[in-house]
Coordinates of N, CA, C and O in Angstrom, one line a residue:
M1 N -27.6 -59.6 12.1 CA -26.5 -59.3 12.1 C -27.3 -58.0 12.5 O -26.8 -57.1 14.1
F2 N -27.9 -57.1 11.8 CA -28.0 -55.6 12.2 C -29.3 -56.2 13.8 O -29.6 -55.3 14.5
V3 N -30.6 -57.1 13.7 CA -30.8 -57.3 15.2 C -30.1 -57.1 16.3 O -29.7 -56.4 17.3
S4 N -29.0 -57.8 16.4 CA -27.7 -57.7 17.3 C -27.3 -56.0 17.7 O -26.8 -56.0 18.7
Q5 N -27.3 -55.1 16.7 CA -26.6 -54.2 16.5 C -27.9 -53.5 17.8 O -27.2 -52.6 17.9
I6 N -28.7 -53.7 16.9 CA -30.1 -52.4 17.3 C -30.5 -53.3 19.4 O -30.2 -52.2 19.9
L7 N -29.7 -54.3 19.2 CA -30.3 -55.0 20.6 C -29.0 -54.1 21.3 O -29.1 -53.6 22.4
A8 N -27.8 -54.3 21.1 CA -26.9 -53.5 21.5 C -27.1 -52.1 22.3 O -26.8 -51.5 23.4
Q9 N -27.5 -51.2 21.2 CA -27.8 -50.2 21.3 C -29.0 -49.7 22.4 O -29.2 -49.0 23.2
I10 N -29.9 -50.9 22.4 CA -31.0 -50.8 23.2 C -30.3 -51.0 25.1 O -31.1 -50.3 25.3
R11 N -29.3 -51.8 25.1 CA -28.9 -52.3 26.2 C -27.9 -51.2 26.9 O -28.0 -50.8 27.4
A12 N -27.1 -50.3 25.5 CA -26.3 -48.9 26.3 C -27.7 -48.6 26.7 O -27.0 -47.8 27.2
Y13 N -28.5 -48.0 25.8 CA -29.1 -47.0 25.9 C -30.0 -47.0 27.6 O -30.1 -46.2 28.4
M14 N -30.2 -48.4 27.8 CA -30.7 -49.1 29.3 C -30.1 -48.2 30.2 O -30.4 -48.0 31.6
R15 N -28.5 -49.0 30.1 CA -27.8 -48.2 31.0 C -27.8 -47.3 31.5 O -27.4 -47.0 32.2
Y16 N -27.3 -46.6 30.4 CA -27.5 -44.7 30.4 C -28.5 -44.2 31.5 O -27.9 -43.6 32.2
R17 N -29.4 -44.9 30.9 CA -30.9 -44.4 31.7 C -30.5 -44.7 33.2 O -30.9 -44.2 33.8
E18 N -30.5 -45.8 33.4 CA -29.8 -46.9 35.4 C -29.3 -45.7 35.5 O -29.0 -45.0 36.6
T19 N -27.6 -45.7 34.7 CA -26.8 -44.4 35.6 C -27.4 -43.3 35.8 O -27.2 -42.7 36.4
V20 N -27.9 -42.5 35.0 CA -28.7 -41.5 35.4 C -29.2 -41.2 36.4 O -29.5 -40.6 37.1
T21 N -30.2 -42.0 36.2 CA -31.2 -42.0 37.3 C -30.6 -42.0 38.8 O -31.1 -42.0 40.0
E22 N -29.5 -42.8 38.9 CA -28.9 -43.9 40.1 C -28.0 -42.2 40.9 O -28.5 -42.1 41.3
L23 N -27.3 -41.7 39.5 CA -26.9 -40.3 39.5 C -27.7 -39.2 40.5 O -27.5 -38.5 41.2
S24 N -28.5 -39.0 39.8 CA -29.9 -38.3 40.1 C -30.6 -38.6 41.7 O -30.8 -37.2 42.3
R25 N -30.7 -39.4 41.6 CA -31.1 -39.9 43.0 C -29.9 -39.2 44.3 O -30.7 -39.3 45.4
L26 N -28.7 -39.4 44.1 CA -28.2 -38.5 45.1 C -28.3 -37.3 45.5 O -28.3 -36.4 44.4
S27 N -27.6 -37.1 46.9 CA -27.7 -35.8 47.2 C -26.7 -34.9 46.6 O -25.2 -35.4 45.6
D28 N -26.7 -33.3 46.8 CA -25.8 -32.8 46.1 C -24.1 -33.0 47.3 O -23.9 -33.1 46.5
R29 N -24.0 -33.4 47.8 CA -23.1 -33.4 49.4 C -23.2 -34.7 48.7 O -21.1 -35.1 49.1
E30 N -23.0 -35.9 48.5 CA -22.8 -37.8 48.1 C -22.4 -36.9 46.4 O -21.3 -37.8 46.9
L31 N -23.2 -36.8 45.7 CA -22.5 -36.4 44.7 C -20.9 -35.8 44.9 O -20.1 -35.7 43.8
D32 N -20.5 -34.6 45.8 CA -19.7 -33.6 45.9 C -18.8 -34.3 46.3 O -17.0 -34.6 45.8
D33 N -18.5 -35.4 47.3 CA -18.0 -36.5 47.8 C -17.4 -37.5 46.8 O -15.9 -37.9 47.0
L34 N -18.4 -37.6 45.8 CA -17.5 -38.0 44.3 C -16.8 -37.5 43.2 O -16.3 -37.7 42.0
G35 N -16.9 -36.1 43.5 CA -16.6 -34.9 42.8 C -17.2 -35.3 41.7 O -16.7 -34.6 40.1
I36 N -18.8 -35.4 41.6 CA -19.2 -34.6 40.5 C -20.2 -33.5 40.7 O -20.4 -33.5 41.6
R37 N -20.2 -32.8 40.0 CA -21.5 -31.9 39.7 C -23.1 -32.1 39.1 O -22.8 -32.7 38.3
R38 N -24.2 -32.1 39.6 CA -25.3 -31.9 39.3 C -25.1 -32.3 37.5 O -25.4 -33.2 36.9
F39 N -24.7 -30.9 36.7 CA -24.8 -30.7 35.8 C -23.7 -31.3 35.2 O -24.0 -31.6 33.4
Q40 N -23.3 -32.5 35.3 CA -22.2 -33.4 34.6 C -22.9 -34.7 34.8 O -22.6 -35.4 34.0
I41 N -23.5 -34.7 35.2 CA -24.3 -36.5 35.0 C -24.7 -37.1 34.1 O -24.7 -37.8 33.5
D42 N -25.1 -36.4 32.9 CA -25.4 -36.9 31.4 C -24.6 -37.2 31.0 O -24.1 -38.4 30.3
S43 N -23.0 -36.3 30.7 CA -22.1 -36.8 30.2 C -21.1 -37.8 31.2 O -20.6 -38.6 30.1
I44 N -21.0 -38.0 32.6 CA -20.7 -39.0 32.8 C -21.2 -40.2 32.7 O -20.9 -41.4 32.4
A45 N -22.7 -40.6 32.5 CA -23.5 -41.3 32.1 C -23.1 -41.9 31.1 O -22.9 -43.3 30.1
R46 N -23.0 -41.4 29.5 CA -22.9 -41.5 28.5 C -21.7 -42.1 28.2 O -20.9 -42.9 28.0
R47 N -20.5 -41.2 28.7 CA -19.1 -42.1 29.0 C -18.6 -43.2 29.6 O -18.4 -44.1 29.3
A48 N -19.6 -44.1 31.1 CA -19.9 -44.6 31.3 C -20.5 -46.0 30.6 O -19.7 -47.3 30.5
T49 N -21.3 -45.9 30.2 CA -21.8 -46.8 29.0 C -20.9 -46.7 27.7 O -21.4 -48.1 27.5
A50 N -20.6 -45.8 27.3 CA -20.0 -45.7 26.5 C -18.7 -47.1 26.3 O -18.5 -47.4 25.2
A51 N -18.2 -47.7 27.2 CA -16.9 -48.3 27.4 C -18.0 -49.7 27.6 O -18.7 -50.4 27.5

């Protein structure tokens, strides 16, 4: 059980990093079209991967 919890945390972190990377690659215009400001990327990625 402990190992599966660790693996789940690692997977969640990897999804978080992927989300941050993808959003960071977008231009300010593309982010604006999505209603996202650059400073919000971290919190949005955390919420997206927490679900």
